Amino acid sequence: MDSIISAICVAIIIASFFQIRRWWLSDPYVGVDPNIPEPVKFHPFWGVLPYRDNEVRLRWVFQWAIGRPIMKIHAFKIPFLVVSEPALIQEVIQNPAFAQKEPRSYQILGRFIGSKSTLVTHGPEYTNIQRLIQPIFHRRNMEDYFYQTMIDSTEDYATKIATLAPNSDTAVEGLNALSTIDIDHYNTMYTLDIIMRCMFGVRFETGADDVSNRVEAGAEEVQKQISNLFYALSPLARYRSYIQVRDMRKDFLNIIESKKKNPNDGTKRKDLADMLIEARDPDTGKPIDDEVIIDQFLTLMLAGHDTTAHTLTWILHMLSERPDAEEKLLKEIETALNGRTQLSYSELTELKYMDAIVKETMRIFPAVYAVGRCALYDTRLGKYEVKAGTKIMINILTPQLTERFYNDPTGWNPDRWMTAETFPSHSYAWMPFSKGERSCVGQRFALLEIRVALLHLLPRFKFKTSRLHSIKLERRITTQGVVHMTPELRTK
Ligand code: HEM
């Protein structure tokens, strides 16, 4: 009897071994059109994962994608189609079959932003939320409310920078000409302050109060989980995000409740919370549920601060590297100011060279270098068939660095945006805010923040990139720059 049981056990073990081996070696691209090329022969189980290294992270966005309009890659047998040709990207964006975001790319962020966030919903639920969110970012609100809030925050940032400038009267003790700051960290705290003030009318300041502490801890936890996948998958990370989100939601709910008790009677500058509390569903006339409002706050806070901060960091770095461009921008600002200290909203948004600098920096260092979509039903993409459930990565970076669309594509040259002749021949060859229905709702807000920062900081400070530290470009979900700079007070 024993020997029969042993024989059955051995047979099960052998059969399981062959089954696992078959699965391990099975085709990861079942259901994917076989005509779509694979850039290199990947391992059938690990796929692209062994190619992830520190120097060339995510090769698929640049190396393999160059000259490949579409290709297939996989990781742990999960296949993705990487689309890198502007005409095909346009097809993806305009085809309703691809209206859904790729849920996996939002798994980590999803822990923090809630299930009713505009970033992750789709279909009628998304349309309802968009109808409430989009009007908030209209030009009138920018001009009437957010512009002045951004200026106030920037003035405080300038005061803080002055304490870090070795040649300023207010410099903290012990600074010298070689002292540097991690400018991206400071920019991140600055953009967090802007979004907090615009959302709730409250200041965000490191260590100043409990709400600021919890917001900072939450924002840092997101960064940590995004940058370290192994940590993100651990129960500890899940627990920490649960606690932090719970605390932030409580804080935000308290703010909403106190605003409801003391509604803005027009004597104070309106903020985003006032606008969302006032908003009514156009069909039912009902106000928005508090939990839905909180999902949007968390989304705007997380989607809207580090992207802008990283962009500002790269702009300051490029201006430090290119004094000719900095000089030209300062001239443009000086001419526009004409002896005043402030510009009107429309005067600021009309500064052409400033706009060119922002565009050119976002071309080379797009804060978001790819976005994910998922086919809702069977469809076609170019000459290929795409089955329902197929995951798509829209490659934002590669077209922006392609010779077909840009002369000297890796050279930073803002002048290419000064005349229409040197604009890219396809509008989808520049899309740092994505395009179409699911593009960045905060684009106008982000561009205004960056312009306000340049207008109010550059004439006062010269930001010098330190040669003593290496400059690191980290591609996680966003393109972060680790850049050490010395801010110097400009003397007339
Ligand atoms: C330079 C700064 C920014 C860049 C480069 C950027 C880029 C993007 C991109 C590429 C998307 C599309 C994501 C996708 O399709 O999966 C997006 C979506 C979004 N962004 Fe931004 N963003 C920036 C700033 C902001 C700001 C300041 C806010 C809010 C205040 C914001 C709020 C959002 C939201 C809510 C979405 C989701 C839109 C939707 O699905 O309907 N972003 N952003």
Coordinates of C-alpha atoms and ligand atoms in Angstrom, one line a residue:
M1 CA 0.0 0.0 0.0
D2 CA 2.8 2.4 1.1
S3 CA 4.6 1.8 -2.2
I4 CA 1.5 2.6 -4.2
I5 CA 1.0 5.9 -2.3
S6 CA 4.7 6.7 -2.8
A7 CA 4.4 6.0 -6.5
I8 CA 1.3 8.2 -6.8
C9 CA 3.1 11.0 -5.0
V10 CA 6.2 10.7 -7.2
A11 CA 3.9 10.7 -10.3
I12 CA 2.2 13.9 -9.0
I13 CA 5.5 15.6 -8.4
I14 CA 6.8 14.7 -11.8
A15 CA 3.6 15.7 -13.5
S16 CA 3.6 19.0 -11.6
F17 CA 7.2 19.7 -12.6
F18 CA 6.4 19.2 -16.3
Q19 CA 3.2 21.3 -15.9
I20 CA 5.2 24.2 -14.3
R21 CA 7.9 23.8 -16.9
R22 CA 5.4 24.0 -19.7
W23 CA 3.8 27.1 -18.1
W24 CA 7.2 28.7 -17.5
L25 CA 8.1 28.3 -21.2
S26 CA 4.7 28.9 -22.6
D27 CA 4.1 31.8 -25.0
P28 CA 3.5 35.0 -23.1
Y29 CA 1.8 36.6 -26.1
V30 CA -1.3 34.5 -26.4
G31 CA -4.0 36.6 -28.1
V32 CA -1.5 39.2 -29.3
D33 CA -1.3 39.7 -33.1
P34 CA 1.8 37.6 -34.1
N35 CA 2.7 40.2 -36.7
I36 CA 3.6 42.7 -34.0
P37 CA 7.4 42.5 -33.5
E38 CA 9.3 41.8 -30.3
P39 CA 12.4 44.0 -30.0
V40 CA 14.6 41.2 -28.7
K41 CA 14.0 37.6 -27.8
F42 CA 12.9 37.9 -24.1
H43 CA 13.0 35.2 -21.6
P44 CA 9.5 33.6 -21.7
F45 CA 8.9 34.2 -18.0
W46 CA 10.9 37.2 -16.9
G47 CA 10.4 39.1 -20.1
V48 CA 11.9 42.7 -20.0
L49 CA 12.6 42.5 -16.3
P50 CA 16.3 41.4 -16.5
Y51 CA 16.9 44.5 -18.8
R52 CA 16.0 46.8 -16.0
D53 CA 19.2 48.2 -14.6
N54 CA 20.2 51.5 -13.0
E55 CA 21.9 53.0 -16.0
V56 CA 19.3 52.4 -18.6
R57 CA 16.0 52.0 -16.8
L58 CA 13.1 51.0 -18.9
R59 CA 15.0 50.6 -22.2
W60 CA 11.7 50.1 -24.0
V61 CA 10.9 53.8 -23.9
F62 CA 13.9 54.8 -25.8
Q63 CA 16.5 52.3 -27.1
W64 CA 14.1 49.6 -28.5
A65 CA 11.3 52.0 -29.4
I66 CA 13.4 54.0 -31.9
G67 CA 12.4 53.0 -35.4
R68 CA 9.7 50.6 -34.0
P69 CA 6.2 52.2 -34.3
I70 CA 4.7 49.4 -32.3
M71 CA 6.3 46.4 -30.5
K72 CA 5.4 43.9 -27.9
I73 CA 7.2 43.4 -24.6
H74 CA 6.2 41.4 -21.5
A75 CA 7.0 41.2 -17.8
F76 CA 6.1 38.0 -15.8
K77 CA 4.1 36.9 -18.9
I78 CA 2.0 40.1 -18.8
P79 CA 2.1 41.4 -22.4
F80 CA 2.1 45.1 -23.4
L81 CA 2.0 46.8 -26.8
V82 CA 4.4 49.8 -26.8
V83 CA 3.2 52.4 -29.3
S84 CA 5.8 55.0 -30.2
E85 CA 4.6 56.4 -33.6
P86 CA 2.6 59.6 -33.3
A87 CA 0.1 58.6 -35.9
L88 CA -0.6 55.3 -34.1
I89 CA -0.6 57.1 -30.7
Q90 CA -3.3 59.4 -32.1
E91 CA -5.3 56.3 -33.2
V92 CA -5.1 54.9 -29.6
I93 CA -6.1 58.2 -28.0
Q94 CA -9.0 58.7 -30.4
N95 CA -10.3 55.2 -30.4
P96 CA -13.0 54.7 -27.7
A97 CA -12.0 51.1 -27.4
F98 CA -8.9 52.4 -25.6
A99 CA -10.7 54.8 -23.2
Q100 CA -9.8 52.8 -20.1
K101 CA -6.6 53.5 -18.2
E102 CA -4.3 50.5 -17.7
P103 CA -5.2 49.5 -14.1
R104 CA -1.8 48.0 -13.2
S105 CA 0.0 51.2 -13.8
Y106 CA -2.2 52.8 -11.2
Q107 CA -2.1 50.0 -8.7
I108 CA 0.3 51.8 -6.3
L109 CA -1.1 55.2 -6.8
G110 CA -4.6 53.7 -6.4
R111 CA -3.9 52.9 -2.8
F112 CA -3.6 56.6 -2.1
I113 CA -6.2 58.3 -4.4
G114 CA -9.4 56.3 -3.9
S115 CA -11.6 54.5 -6.3
K116 CA -13.6 57.5 -7.4
S117 CA -10.6 59.5 -8.5
T118 CA -10.7 61.1 -12.0
L119 CA -7.4 59.4 -12.7
V120 CA -8.7 55.8 -12.4
T121 CA -12.4 55.8 -13.2
H122 CA -13.8 55.3 -16.7
G123 CA -17.1 55.2 -18.6
P124 CA -20.1 57.2 -17.2
E125 CA -18.6 57.4 -13.8
Y126 CA -15.5 59.2 -15.2
T127 CA -17.7 61.5 -17.3
N128 CA -19.7 62.6 -14.2
I129 CA -16.5 63.4 -12.3
Q130 CA -14.9 65.2 -15.2
R131 CA -18.0 67.4 -15.5
L132 CA -17.2 68.6 -12.0
I133 CA -13.4 68.8 -12.2
Q134 CA -12.8 70.4 -15.6
P135 CA -14.6 73.7 -15.0
I136 CA -12.4 74.3 -12.0
F137 CA -9.4 74.6 -14.3
H138 CA -11.0 77.1 -16.6
R139 CA -9.0 80.2 -17.4
R140 CA -11.2 82.4 -15.4
N141 CA -10.5 80.6 -12.1
M142 CA -6.8 80.6 -12.9
E143 CA -6.9 84.3 -13.4
D144 CA -9.4 85.2 -10.6
Y145 CA -8.2 82.9 -7.8
F146 CA -5.2 80.6 -8.4
Y147 CA -2.8 83.2 -9.9
Q148 CA -2.6 85.3 -6.8
T149 CA -2.4 82.3 -4.5
M150 CA 0.5 81.0 -6.6
I151 CA 2.2 84.4 -6.3
D152 CA 1.8 84.4 -2.5
S153 CA 3.3 80.9 -2.2
T154 CA 6.2 81.9 -4.5
E155 CA 7.0 85.0 -2.4
D156 CA 7.3 82.7 0.6
Y157 CA 9.4 80.3 -1.4
A158 CA 11.7 83.2 -2.4
T159 CA 12.1 84.2 1.3
K160 CA 13.1 80.6 2.0
I161 CA 15.5 80.4 -0.9
A162 CA 17.1 83.7 0.4
T163 CA 18.0 81.9 3.6
L164 CA 19.8 79.3 1.5
A165 CA 21.7 81.7 -0.7
P166 CA 25.2 82.1 0.7
N167 CA 25.5 85.8 -0.3
S168 CA 22.2 86.9 1.1
D169 CA 21.8 88.9 4.4
T170 CA 19.2 86.4 5.6
A171 CA 21.4 83.3 4.9
V172 CA 21.5 80.6 7.6
E173 CA 24.8 80.4 9.4
G174 CA 27.6 78.3 8.0
L175 CA 26.8 78.6 4.3
N176 CA 29.6 79.2 1.8
A177 CA 29.9 79.4 -2.0
L178 CA 30.1 75.6 -2.3
S179 CA 27.0 75.0 -0.2
T180 CA 24.3 73.3 -2.2
I181 CA 20.6 72.2 -1.9
D182 CA 18.8 69.4 -3.5
I183 CA 16.6 71.7 -5.5
D184 CA 14.1 69.1 -6.5
H185 CA 13.2 68.5 -2.8
Y186 CA 12.7 72.2 -2.3
N187 CA 10.6 72.5 -5.5
T188 CA 8.5 69.6 -4.4
M189 CA 7.7 71.2 -1.0
Y190 CA 6.9 74.5 -2.9
T191 CA 4.5 72.8 -5.4
L192 CA 2.9 70.9 -2.5
D193 CA 2.4 74.3 -0.8
I194 CA 0.8 75.7 -3.9
I195 CA -1.6 72.8 -4.3
M196 CA -2.6 72.9 -0.6
R197 CA -3.2 76.6 -0.7
C198 CA -5.2 76.4 -3.9
M199 CA -7.2 73.4 -2.6
F200 CA -8.0 74.6 0.9
G201 CA -6.5 78.0 1.4
V202 CA -4.1 76.6 4.0
R203 CA -0.3 76.9 4.0
F204 CA 1.7 73.8 3.8
E205 CA 5.0 74.0 5.6
T206 CA 7.4 71.2 6.6
G207 CA 7.0 70.6 10.3
A208 CA 4.6 73.5 10.9
D209 CA 1.5 71.6 11.8
D210 CA -0.1 68.2 11.9
V211 CA -1.9 68.4 8.6
S212 CA 1.4 69.5 6.8
N213 CA 3.3 66.7 8.5
R214 CA 0.7 64.1 7.4
V215 CA 0.6 65.4 3.9
E216 CA 4.4 65.4 3.6
A217 CA 4.6 61.9 5.0
G218 CA 1.9 60.7 2.6
A219 CA 3.6 62.3 -0.4
E220 CA 6.9 60.8 0.6
E221 CA 5.4 57.4 1.1
V222 CA 4.0 57.5 -2.5
Q223 CA 7.4 58.4 -3.8
K224 CA 9.0 55.5 -1.8
Q225 CA 6.5 53.0 -3.1
I226 CA 6.8 54.1 -6.7
S227 CA 10.6 54.0 -6.6
N228 CA 10.9 50.6 -4.8
L229 CA 8.6 47.9 -6.2
F230 CA 9.7 45.3 -3.8
Y231 CA 8.9 47.6 -0.9
A232 CA 5.6 48.5 -2.5
L233 CA 4.6 44.9 -2.7
S234 CA 5.3 44.3 1.0
P235 CA 2.6 44.1 3.7
L236 CA 4.4 47.0 5.5
A237 CA 3.9 49.3 2.5
R238 CA 0.2 48.4 2.3
Y239 CA -0.2 49.0 6.0
R240 CA 1.6 52.4 5.9
S241 CA -0.4 53.6 2.9
Y242 CA -3.6 52.5 4.7
I243 CA -2.7 54.5 7.8
Q244 CA -1.5 57.5 5.9
V245 CA -4.5 57.7 3.6
R246 CA -6.9 57.2 6.6
D247 CA -5.2 60.2 8.4
M248 CA -5.2 62.4 5.3
R249 CA -8.8 61.6 4.6
K250 CA -9.7 62.5 8.1
D251 CA -7.9 65.9 7.8
F252 CA -9.5 66.7 4.5
L253 CA -13.0 65.7 5.8
N254 CA -12.5 68.1 8.8
I255 CA -11.6 70.9 6.4
I256 CA -14.7 70.2 4.3
E257 CA -16.9 70.1 7.3
S258 CA -15.6 73.4 8.7
K259 CA -16.0 75.0 5.3
K260 CA -19.6 73.8 5.1
K261 CA -20.2 75.3 8.5
N262 CA -18.6 78.6 7.5
P263 CA -19.3 78.9 3.7
N264 CA -17.2 81.3 1.7
D265 CA -19.3 84.5 1.5
G266 CA -17.2 86.1 -1.1
T267 CA -15.0 88.0 1.3
K268 CA -12.2 85.5 1.0
R269 CA -10.4 84.2 -2.1
K270 CA -12.1 81.1 -3.4
D271 CA -10.3 77.8 -3.3
L272 CA -10.8 74.4 -4.9
A273 CA -12.6 73.0 -1.9
D274 CA -15.1 75.9 -2.0
M275 CA -15.7 75.2 -5.7
L276 CA -16.2 71.5 -5.2
I277 CA -18.6 72.0 -2.3
E278 CA -20.6 74.5 -4.3
A279 CA -20.7 72.3 -7.4
R280 CA -23.9 70.5 -8.3
D281 CA -24.6 67.6 -10.6
P282 CA -26.0 69.2 -13.7
D283 CA -28.7 66.4 -14.1
T284 CA -29.8 65.8 -10.5
G285 CA -28.8 69.1 -8.9
K286 CA -27.3 67.2 -6.0
P287 CA -24.0 68.2 -4.3
I288 CA -21.0 65.9 -4.6
D289 CA -20.5 63.3 -1.9
D290 CA -17.7 64.2 0.6
E291 CA -15.8 61.0 -0.1
V292 CA -15.8 61.7 -3.8
I293 CA -14.5 65.2 -3.2
I294 CA -11.7 63.7 -1.0
D295 CA -10.7 61.3 -3.7
Q296 CA -10.3 64.2 -6.1
F297 CA -8.3 66.2 -3.5
L298 CA -5.9 63.3 -3.0
T299 CA -5.6 62.9 -6.8
L300 CA -4.9 66.6 -7.5
M301 CA -2.4 66.7 -4.6
L302 CA -0.5 63.6 -5.8
A303 CA -0.8 64.1 -9.6
G304 CA -0.2 67.8 -9.4
H305 CA 2.8 68.4 -7.2
D306 CA 5.9 66.3 -8.1
T307 CA 5.3 66.4 -11.9
T308 CA 5.4 70.2 -11.7
A309 CA 8.3 70.2 -9.3
H310 CA 10.5 67.9 -11.5
T311 CA 9.7 70.1 -14.5
L312 CA 10.8 73.2 -12.7
T313 CA 14.0 71.4 -11.5
W314 CA 15.0 70.5 -15.1
I315 CA 14.2 74.1 -16.3
L316 CA 16.4 75.6 -13.6
H317 CA 19.2 73.1 -14.4
M318 CA 19.1 73.8 -18.1
L319 CA 19.1 77.6 -17.5
S320 CA 22.2 77.1 -15.3
E321 CA 23.9 75.2 -18.1
R322 CA 22.9 77.7 -20.8
P323 CA 23.5 81.3 -19.6
D324 CA 22.7 82.6 -23.1
A325 CA 19.1 81.3 -22.8
E326 CA 18.9 82.5 -19.2
E327 CA 20.0 86.0 -20.3
K328 CA 17.4 86.0 -23.1
L329 CA 14.6 85.0 -20.7
L330 CA 15.7 87.6 -18.1
K331 CA 15.5 90.3 -20.9
E332 CA 12.0 89.2 -21.9
I333 CA 10.9 89.4 -18.2
E334 CA 12.5 92.8 -17.7
T335 CA 10.9 94.2 -20.8
A336 CA 7.5 92.9 -19.8
L337 CA 7.8 94.1 -16.2
N338 CA 8.9 97.5 -17.4
G339 CA 9.8 98.6 -13.8
R340 CA 6.8 96.9 -12.2
T341 CA 7.0 93.9 -9.8
Q342 CA 4.1 91.9 -11.2
L343 CA 2.5 91.0 -14.5
S344 CA -1.2 90.5 -15.2
Y345 CA -2.2 86.9 -15.9
S346 CA -2.5 87.5 -19.6
E347 CA 0.8 89.4 -19.8
L348 CA 2.5 86.4 -18.1
T349 CA 1.0 83.8 -20.4
E350 CA 2.0 85.7 -23.4
L351 CA 5.8 85.6 -22.7
K352 CA 6.9 83.7 -25.8
Y353 CA 10.5 82.8 -24.9
M354 CA 9.5 81.6 -21.4
D355 CA 6.9 79.4 -23.1
A356 CA 9.5 78.0 -25.5
I357 CA 11.9 77.2 -22.5
V358 CA 9.1 75.3 -20.8
K359 CA 8.1 73.4 -23.9
E360 CA 11.7 72.5 -24.8
T361 CA 12.4 71.2 -21.3
M362 CA 9.3 69.1 -21.2
R363 CA 10.3 67.7 -24.6
I364 CA 13.6 66.3 -23.3
F365 CA 12.5 65.6 -19.7
P366 CA 8.8 64.9 -19.8
A367 CA 7.7 64.4 -16.2
V368 CA 5.4 61.5 -17.4
Y369 CA 7.2 59.6 -20.1
A370 CA 4.5 57.0 -20.8
V371 CA 0.9 56.3 -20.0
G372 CA -1.1 53.1 -20.0
R373 CA -4.3 52.1 -21.7
C374 CA -6.3 48.9 -21.9
A375 CA -8.6 47.7 -24.8
L376 CA -12.2 47.5 -23.6
Y377 CA -13.2 45.3 -26.6
D378 CA -11.7 43.8 -29.7
T379 CA -10.4 46.5 -32.1
R380 CA -7.7 47.3 -34.6
L381 CA -4.6 49.5 -34.3
G382 CA -3.0 50.4 -37.6
K383 CA -2.8 47.1 -39.5
Y384 CA -2.9 45.0 -36.3
E385 CA -5.7 43.2 -34.5
V386 CA -6.0 44.0 -30.8
K387 CA -8.0 41.8 -28.5
A388 CA -10.1 43.0 -25.5
G389 CA -8.0 43.3 -22.4
T390 CA -4.7 44.1 -24.3
K391 CA -2.5 46.5 -22.4
I392 CA -1.0 49.4 -24.3
M393 CA 1.8 51.7 -23.3
I394 CA 1.7 55.1 -25.1
N395 CA 5.4 56.1 -25.4
I396 CA 5.5 59.9 -24.8
L397 CA 9.3 60.2 -24.7
T398 CA 10.5 58.6 -27.9
P399 CA 8.7 60.7 -30.5
Q400 CA 9.9 63.8 -28.6
L401 CA 13.5 62.7 -29.1
T402 CA 13.1 61.6 -32.8
E403 CA 15.1 63.2 -35.6
R404 CA 12.1 62.9 -38.0
F405 CA 10.3 65.5 -35.9
Y406 CA 13.2 67.5 -34.4
N407 CA 16.5 68.7 -35.7
D408 CA 19.3 67.7 -33.3
P409 CA 16.7 66.0 -31.1
T410 CA 18.8 65.6 -28.0
G411 CA 20.0 69.3 -28.0
W412 CA 18.1 71.7 -25.7
N413 CA 17.1 74.5 -28.1
P414 CA 14.2 76.6 -27.0
D415 CA 14.4 78.7 -30.2
R416 CA 12.9 75.8 -32.1
W417 CA 9.5 76.8 -30.5
M418 CA 9.8 80.4 -31.6
T419 CA 8.8 79.9 -35.3
A420 CA 6.1 77.6 -36.7
E421 CA 8.6 76.3 -39.3
T422 CA 10.5 74.3 -36.7
F423 CA 7.5 72.9 -34.9
P424 CA 7.2 69.1 -35.2
S425 CA 5.3 68.0 -38.3
H426 CA 2.9 65.8 -36.1
S427 CA 1.1 67.3 -33.1
Y428 CA 1.4 64.0 -31.2
A429 CA 5.2 64.3 -31.4
W430 CA 5.0 66.6 -28.3
M431 CA 2.5 65.4 -25.7
P432 CA 4.0 65.7 -22.1
F433 CA 0.4 66.3 -20.8
S434 CA -0.9 63.4 -23.0
K435 CA -3.7 64.2 -25.5
G436 CA -7.5 63.8 -25.9
E437 CA -10.1 63.1 -23.3
R438 CA -7.8 61.6 -20.7
S439 CA -5.1 64.3 -21.0
C440 CA -3.9 66.2 -18.0
V441 CA -6.8 68.3 -16.5
G442 CA -4.2 70.3 -14.6
Q443 CA -2.1 71.4 -17.6
R444 CA -3.1 75.1 -17.4
F445 CA -2.5 75.1 -13.6
A446 CA 0.9 73.4 -14.0
L447 CA 2.1 75.8 -16.7
L448 CA 0.9 78.8 -14.7
E449 CA 2.8 77.6 -11.6
I450 CA 6.0 77.2 -13.6
R451 CA 5.6 80.6 -15.2
V452 CA 5.0 82.3 -11.8
A453 CA 8.1 80.6 -10.4
L454 CA 10.2 81.8 -13.3
L455 CA 8.9 85.3 -13.2
H456 CA 9.3 85.7 -9.4
L457 CA 12.4 83.7 -8.7
L458 CA 14.7 84.2 -11.7
P459 CA 15.2 88.0 -11.5
R460 CA 16.2 87.6 -7.8
F461 CA 18.3 84.4 -7.8
K462 CA 20.8 82.8 -10.0
F463 CA 20.6 79.0 -9.6
K464 CA 23.9 77.3 -10.3
T465 CA 24.2 73.6 -10.7
S466 CA 27.0 72.2 -8.6
R467 CA 29.8 70.4 -10.3
L468 CA 30.6 68.6 -7.1
H469 CA 27.6 66.4 -7.2
S470 CA 26.5 64.2 -10.1
I471 CA 23.2 64.9 -11.8
K472 CA 20.9 61.9 -11.7
L473 CA 17.9 61.3 -13.9
E474 CA 15.5 58.8 -12.2
R475 CA 12.7 57.4 -14.3
R476 CA 10.1 56.0 -12.0
I477 CA 6.5 56.9 -12.7
T478 CA 7.8 60.4 -13.2
T479 CA 11.2 61.7 -14.5
Q480 CA 12.8 63.0 -11.5
G481 CA 16.1 65.0 -11.4
V482 CA 18.5 64.8 -8.5
V483 CA 20.3 68.1 -9.0
H484 CA 22.3 70.0 -6.4
M485 CA 22.3 73.7 -6.9
T486 CA 23.5 76.8 -5.2
P487 CA 21.1 79.7 -5.2
E488 CA 22.8 83.1 -5.4
L489 CA 21.2 86.4 -4.8
R490 CA 21.6 88.5 -7.9
T491 CA 23.2 91.9 -7.3
K492 CA 22.1 94.6 -9.6
Ligands
HEM1 C1 4.3 69.5 -15.4 C2 3.3 69.0 -14.7 C3 2.4 67.9 -15.2 C4 2.6 66.9 -16.1 C5 3.8 66.7 -17.0 C6 1.4 66.1 -16.1 C7 1.1 65.1 -17.0 C8 0.0 64.3 -17.0 C9 -0.3 63.2 -17.9 C10 0.7 62.8 -19.0 C11 -1.5 62.8 -17.6 C12 -2.2 61.6 -18.3 C13 -2.1 60.4 -17.5 C14 -2.7 59.2 -18.2 O1 -3.2 59.3 -19.2 O2 -2.6 58.1 -17.5 C15 -2.0 63.5 -16.5 C16 -3.3 63.3 -16.0 C17 -3.8 64.1 -14.9 N1 -3.2 65.1 -14.3 FE1 -1.4 65.9 -14.8 N2 0.5 66.6 -15.2 C18 1.1 67.7 -14.6 C19 0.5 68.5 -13.6 C20 -0.7 68.4 -13.1 C21 -1.3 69.2 -12.1 C22 -0.7 70.5 -11.6 C23 -2.5 68.7 -11.8 C24 -3.6 69.2 -10.8 C25 -3.6 70.3 -10.1 C26 -2.7 67.5 -12.5 C27 -3.8 66.6 -12.5 C28 -4.0 65.6 -13.3 C29 -5.2 64.7 -13.3 C30 -6.3 64.9 -12.3 C31 -5.0 63.8 -14.3 C32 -6.0 62.7 -14.7 C33 -6.8 63.2 -15.8 C34 -7.9 62.3 -16.3 O3 -7.7 61.1 -16.4 O4 -8.9 62.7 -16.7 N3 -1.6 67.3 -13.3 N4 -1.1 64.5 -16.2

